[in-house]
Amino acid sequence: MKKYIFLIFVLIAAWACSEDEIDSYKSDRYLYFSKPEVLDSATFLSFSHYPGATEKTIRMEVTLIGDLLTENTTYQLEIDKDSTTAAPANYDVNLTQTFSAGQTKDFIDVKLFNKDLAGKEVTLYLRIVENENFSPGLKSYRSARIIFNDIDSQPLWWSGDIETLFLGEWTPEKYEKFIESSGLIDLIGYEFSEIRKICLQFKEDIRTNGWTEKDGSPMELPVN
């Protein structure tokens, strides 16, 4: 008897957990964003890392739970206006999306615009909502947070060996002159020897042009 009572409790607990994660909807297919909505998993973009860019497109991955589709099928998004601080002029996204047949993952393209963003950071908050084809899946994955700005900040690629061996400490002034010297906005995908060559030329340009930091101190690079 105790064994049966234990099994009943296990089944009740499993049902409760399932209800907490995926509500009971009519659809047998569920969609959710592949990244949770928590702040640490937000998608970040700074226009300061793309000098001269007035717009950028980012991709959000969406995952399907349920049988694969046999034909392309539409699903619905909405913008959480209570959580979104970005003005409508700062983004463009189609709220009616299409999930591709035969796939377990698909993508949403979101356009972000650098309009009146100087020195500001804003958030766009998207949510998957139910329609006749799909239900929203795991609760903590139903929404996606996109944070973007035009604030001077250190690019993610300017770290590790790039910082230690080649470019040294990041500053807005050094980044600006790096772009002027190299014609590049990053060093992603370059081999060690190529990075060294680019940075040695940058170091020579610093010397030739007398480029300095904002306070007039020498602009220094560790590359040799």
GROMACS .gro file of C-alpha atoms in nm:
model
  224
    1MET     CA    1   0.000   0.000   0.000
    2LYS     CA    2   0.281   0.242   0.089
    3LYS     CA    3   0.435   0.180  -0.253
    4TYR     CA    4   0.112   0.280  -0.428
    5ILE     CA    5   0.071   0.591  -0.213
    6PHE     CA    6   0.429   0.692  -0.299
    7LEU     CA    7   0.363   0.644  -0.671
    8ILE     CA    8   0.051   0.859  -0.648
    9PHE     CA    9   0.251   1.139  -0.484
   10VAL     CA   10   0.518   1.112  -0.754
   11LEU     CA   11   0.257   1.138  -1.030
   12ILE     CA   12   0.092   1.439  -0.862
   13ALA     CA   13   0.429   1.613  -0.825
   14ALA     CA   14   0.521   1.544  -1.187
   15TRP     CA   15   0.184   1.679  -1.303
   16ALA     CA   16   0.229   1.995  -1.094
   17CYS     CA   17   0.577   2.059  -1.238
   18SER     CA   18   0.447   2.004  -1.589
   19GLU     CA   19   0.163   2.249  -1.532
   20ASP     CA   20   0.410   2.505  -1.399
   21GLU     CA   21   0.628   2.479  -1.711
   22ILE     CA   22   0.378   2.436  -1.997
   23ASP     CA   23   0.016   2.542  -1.957
   24SER     CA   24  -0.260   2.327  -2.104
   25TYR     CA   25  -0.340   2.472  -2.445
   26LYS     CA   26  -0.532   2.330  -2.736
   27SER     CA   27  -0.227   2.304  -2.961
   28ASP     CA   28   0.003   2.000  -2.953
   29ARG     CA   29   0.294   2.215  -3.072
   30TYR     CA   30   0.478   2.465  -2.856
   31LEU     CA   31   0.729   2.737  -2.943
   32TYR     CA   32   0.979   2.908  -2.717
   33PHE     CA   33   1.287   3.127  -2.745
   34SER     CA   34   1.607   2.926  -2.714
   35LYS     CA   35   1.749   3.176  -2.462
   36PRO     CA   36   1.563   3.240  -2.132
   37GLU     CA   37   1.428   3.588  -2.062
   38VAL     CA   38   1.651   3.646  -1.757
   39LEU     CA   39   1.873   3.955  -1.777
   40ASP     CA   40   2.199   3.760  -1.806
   41SER     CA   41   2.067   3.589  -2.118
   42ALA     CA   42   1.946   3.904  -2.291
   43THR     CA   43   2.075   3.982  -2.637
   44PHE     CA   44   2.297   4.292  -2.626
   45LEU     CA   45   2.402   4.523  -2.907
   46SER     CA   46   2.592   4.849  -2.892
   47PHE     CA   47   2.600   5.070  -3.200
   48SER     CA   48   2.926   5.212  -3.063
   49HIS     CA   49   3.087   4.885  -3.183
   50TYR     CA   50   2.971   4.955  -3.541
   51PRO     CA   51   3.081   5.312  -3.617
   52GLY     CA   52   2.870   5.471  -3.888
   53ALA     CA   53   2.600   5.201  -3.876
   54THR     CA   54   2.246   5.332  -3.857
   55GLU     CA   55   2.081   4.990  -3.839
   56LYS     CA   56   2.169   4.632  -3.746
   57THR     CA   57   1.975   4.307  -3.783
   58ILE     CA   58   1.993   4.045  -3.511
   59ARG     CA   59   1.855   3.690  -3.514
   60MET     CA   60   1.654   3.533  -3.232
   61GLU     CA   61   1.635   3.152  -3.228
   62VAL     CA   62   1.300   2.983  -3.166
   63THR     CA   63   1.258   2.613  -3.075
   64LEU     CA   64   0.967   2.379  -3.150
   65ILE     CA   65   0.831   2.117  -2.911
   66GLY     CA   66   0.604   1.864  -3.082
   67ASP     CA   67   0.576   1.695  -3.418
   68LEU     CA   68   0.771   1.845  -3.705
   69LEU     CA   69   0.570   2.058  -3.943
   70THR     CA   70   0.485   1.927  -4.288
   71GLU     CA   71   0.440   2.281  -4.424
   72ASN     CA   72   0.552   2.630  -4.329
   73THR     CA   73   0.323   2.752  -4.052
   74THR     CA   74   0.262   3.096  -3.901
   75TYR     CA   75   0.296   3.188  -3.536
   76GLN     CA   76   0.238   3.507  -3.344
   77LEU     CA   77   0.449   3.750  -3.144
   78GLU     CA   78   0.361   4.055  -2.941
   79ILE     CA   79   0.561   4.341  -2.796
   80ASP     CA   80   0.540   4.374  -2.419
   81LYS     CA   81   0.475   4.747  -2.403
   82ASP     CA   82   0.505   4.758  -2.024
   83SER     CA   83   0.864   4.624  -2.037
   84THR     CA   84   0.977   4.778  -2.368
   85THR     CA   85   1.154   5.114  -2.341
   86ALA     CA   86   1.264   5.135  -2.706
   87ALA     CA   87   1.063   5.374  -2.921
   88PRO     CA   88   0.886   5.222  -3.225
   89ALA     CA   89   1.131   5.416  -3.445
   90ASN     CA   90   1.418   5.211  -3.295
   91TYR     CA   91   1.306   4.866  -3.413
   92ASP     CA   92   1.119   4.675  -3.681
   93VAL     CA   93   0.995   4.317  -3.645
   94ASN     CA   94   0.715   4.127  -3.813
   95LEU     CA   95   0.479   4.010  -3.538
   96THR     CA   96   0.343   3.734  -3.763
   97GLN     CA   97   0.627   3.491  -3.824
   98THR     CA   98   0.656   3.164  -4.018
   99PHE     CA   99   0.812   2.849  -3.874
  100SER     CA  100   0.973   2.636  -4.146
  101ALA     CA  101   0.856   2.283  -4.222
  102GLY     CA  102   1.075   1.993  -4.110
  103GLN     CA  103   1.274   2.203  -3.859
  104THR     CA  104   1.306   2.199  -3.480
  105LYS     CA  105   1.458   2.549  -3.475
  106ASP     CA  106   1.393   2.864  -3.673
  107PHE     CA  107   1.481   3.234  -3.651
  108ILE     CA  108   1.326   3.577  -3.613
  109ASP     CA  109   1.504   3.873  -3.772
  110VAL     CA  110   1.478   4.194  -3.572
  111LYS     CA  111   1.600   4.525  -3.717
  112LEU     CA  112   1.738   4.778  -3.470
  113PHE     CA  113   1.785   5.144  -3.564
  114ASN     CA  114   2.030   5.391  -3.420
  115LYS     CA  115   1.790   5.684  -3.398
  116ASP     CA  116   1.827   5.933  -3.109
  117LEU     CA  117   2.018   5.668  -2.911
  118ALA     CA  118   2.333   5.869  -2.833
  119GLY     CA  119   2.422   5.799  -2.470
  120LYS     CA  120   2.106   5.594  -2.418
  121GLU     CA  121   2.022   5.228  -2.358
  122VAL     CA  122   1.680   5.083  -2.440
  123THR     CA  123   1.506   4.746  -2.426
  124LEU     CA  124   1.279   4.562  -2.667
  125TYR     CA  125   1.076   4.285  -2.511
  126LEU     CA  126   0.917   4.024  -2.744
  127ARG     CA  127   0.675   3.751  -2.642
  128ILE     CA  128   0.543   3.441  -2.820
  129VAL     CA  129   0.162   3.423  -2.790
  130GLU     CA  130  -0.092   3.157  -2.874
  131ASN     CA  131  -0.252   3.132  -3.214
  132GLU     CA  132  -0.442   2.858  -3.397
  133ASN     CA  133  -0.118   2.672  -3.481
  134PHE     CA  134   0.106   2.699  -3.174
  135SER     CA  135   0.105   2.760  -2.803
  136PRO     CA  136   0.381   2.934  -2.606
  137GLY     CA  137   0.613   2.679  -2.443
  138LEU     CA  138   0.828   2.693  -2.130
  139LYS     CA  139   0.726   2.991  -1.918
  140SER     CA  140   1.071   3.138  -1.866
  141TYR     CA  141   1.145   3.108  -2.239
  142ARG     CA  142   0.830   3.265  -2.383
  143SER     CA  143   0.982   3.613  -2.392
  144ALA     CA  144   1.305   3.751  -2.532
  145ARG     CA  145   1.482   4.064  -2.412
  146ILE     CA  146   1.694   4.271  -2.652
  147ILE     CA  147   1.900   4.549  -2.497
  148PHE     CA  148   2.071   4.797  -2.728
  149ASN     CA  149   2.242   5.134  -2.700
  150ASP     CA  150   2.482   5.383  -2.849
  151ILE     CA  151   2.710   5.413  -2.549
  152ASP     CA  152   3.088   5.382  -2.571
  153SER     CA  153   3.172   5.038  -2.432
  154GLN     CA  154   3.442   4.778  -2.476
  155PRO     CA  155   3.359   4.526  -2.753
  156LEU     CA  156   3.346   4.161  -2.647
  157TRP     CA  157   3.619   4.069  -2.897
  158TRP     CA  158   3.862   4.321  -2.734
  159SER     CA  159   3.958   4.083  -2.453
  160GLY     CA  160   4.188   3.791  -2.371
  161ASP     CA  161   4.495   3.771  -2.596
  162ILE     CA  162   4.373   4.061  -2.810
  163GLU     CA  163   4.394   4.288  -2.508
  164THR     CA  164   4.698   4.129  -2.340
  165LEU     CA  165   4.923   4.075  -2.644
  166PHE     CA  166   4.810   4.323  -2.906
  167LEU     CA  167   4.593   4.624  -2.826
  168GLY     CA  168   4.620   4.677  -2.453
  169GLU     CA  169   4.352   4.849  -2.248
  170TRP     CA  170   4.043   4.958  -2.442
  171THR     CA  171   3.950   5.325  -2.459
  172PRO     CA  172   3.703   5.499  -2.693
  173GLU     CA  173   3.987   5.705  -2.837
  174LYS     CA  174   4.206   5.401  -2.905
  175TYR     CA  175   3.916   5.218  -3.069
  176GLU     CA  176   3.842   5.516  -3.292
  177LYS     CA  177   4.206   5.533  -3.405
  178PHE     CA  178   4.223   5.154  -3.451
  179ILE     CA  179   3.935   5.182  -3.699
  180GLU     CA  180   4.105   5.476  -3.872
  181SER     CA  181   4.433   5.287  -3.898
  182SER     CA  182   4.306   4.943  -4.001
  183GLY     CA  183   3.973   5.016  -4.171
  184LEU     CA  184   3.828   4.737  -3.953
  185ILE     CA  185   3.574   4.741  -3.671
  186ASP     CA  186   3.693   4.412  -3.516
  187LEU     CA  187   3.954   4.136  -3.539
  188ILE     CA  188   3.714   3.844  -3.538
  189GLY     CA  189   3.825   3.558  -3.763
  190TYR     CA  190   4.183   3.679  -3.817
  191GLU     CA  191   4.483   3.453  -3.758
  192PHE     CA  192   4.752   3.537  -3.501
  193SER     CA  193   5.001   3.653  -3.765
  194GLU     CA  194   4.740   3.872  -3.934
  195ILE     CA  195   4.638   4.032  -3.605
  196ARG     CA  196   5.002   4.105  -3.523
  197LYS     CA  197   5.057   4.268  -3.861
  198ILE     CA  198   4.744   4.484  -3.827
  199CYS     CA  199   4.835   4.592  -3.476
  200LEU     CA  200   5.198   4.666  -3.562
  201GLN     CA  201   5.075   4.897  -3.837
  202PHE     CA  202   4.838   5.058  -3.588
  203LYS     CA  203   5.129   5.108  -3.348
  204GLU     CA  204   5.331   5.272  -3.625
  205ASP     CA  205   5.037   5.499  -3.714
  206ILE     CA  206   5.011   5.604  -3.350
  207ARG     CA  207   5.378   5.702  -3.352
  208THR     CA  208   5.364   5.876  -3.690
  209ASN     CA  209   5.049   6.076  -3.618
  210GLY     CA  210   5.114   6.145  -3.251
  211TRP     CA  211   4.779   5.999  -3.146
  212THR     CA  212   4.712   6.019  -2.772
  213GLU     CA  213   4.443   5.932  -2.525
  214LYS     CA  214   4.179   6.189  -2.431
  215ASP     CA  215   4.391   6.319  -2.141
  216GLY     CA  216   4.697   6.358  -2.365
  217SER     CA  217   4.877   6.052  -2.231
  218PRO     CA  218   5.053   5.817  -2.477
  219MET     CA  219   4.836   5.567  -2.663
  220GLU     CA  220   5.017   5.241  -2.586
  221LEU     CA  221   5.000   4.896  -2.746
  222PRO     CA  222   5.180   4.586  -2.610
  223VAL     CA  223   5.228   4.430  -2.955
  224ASN     CA  224   5.590   4.363  -3.060
   0.00000   0.00000   0.00000
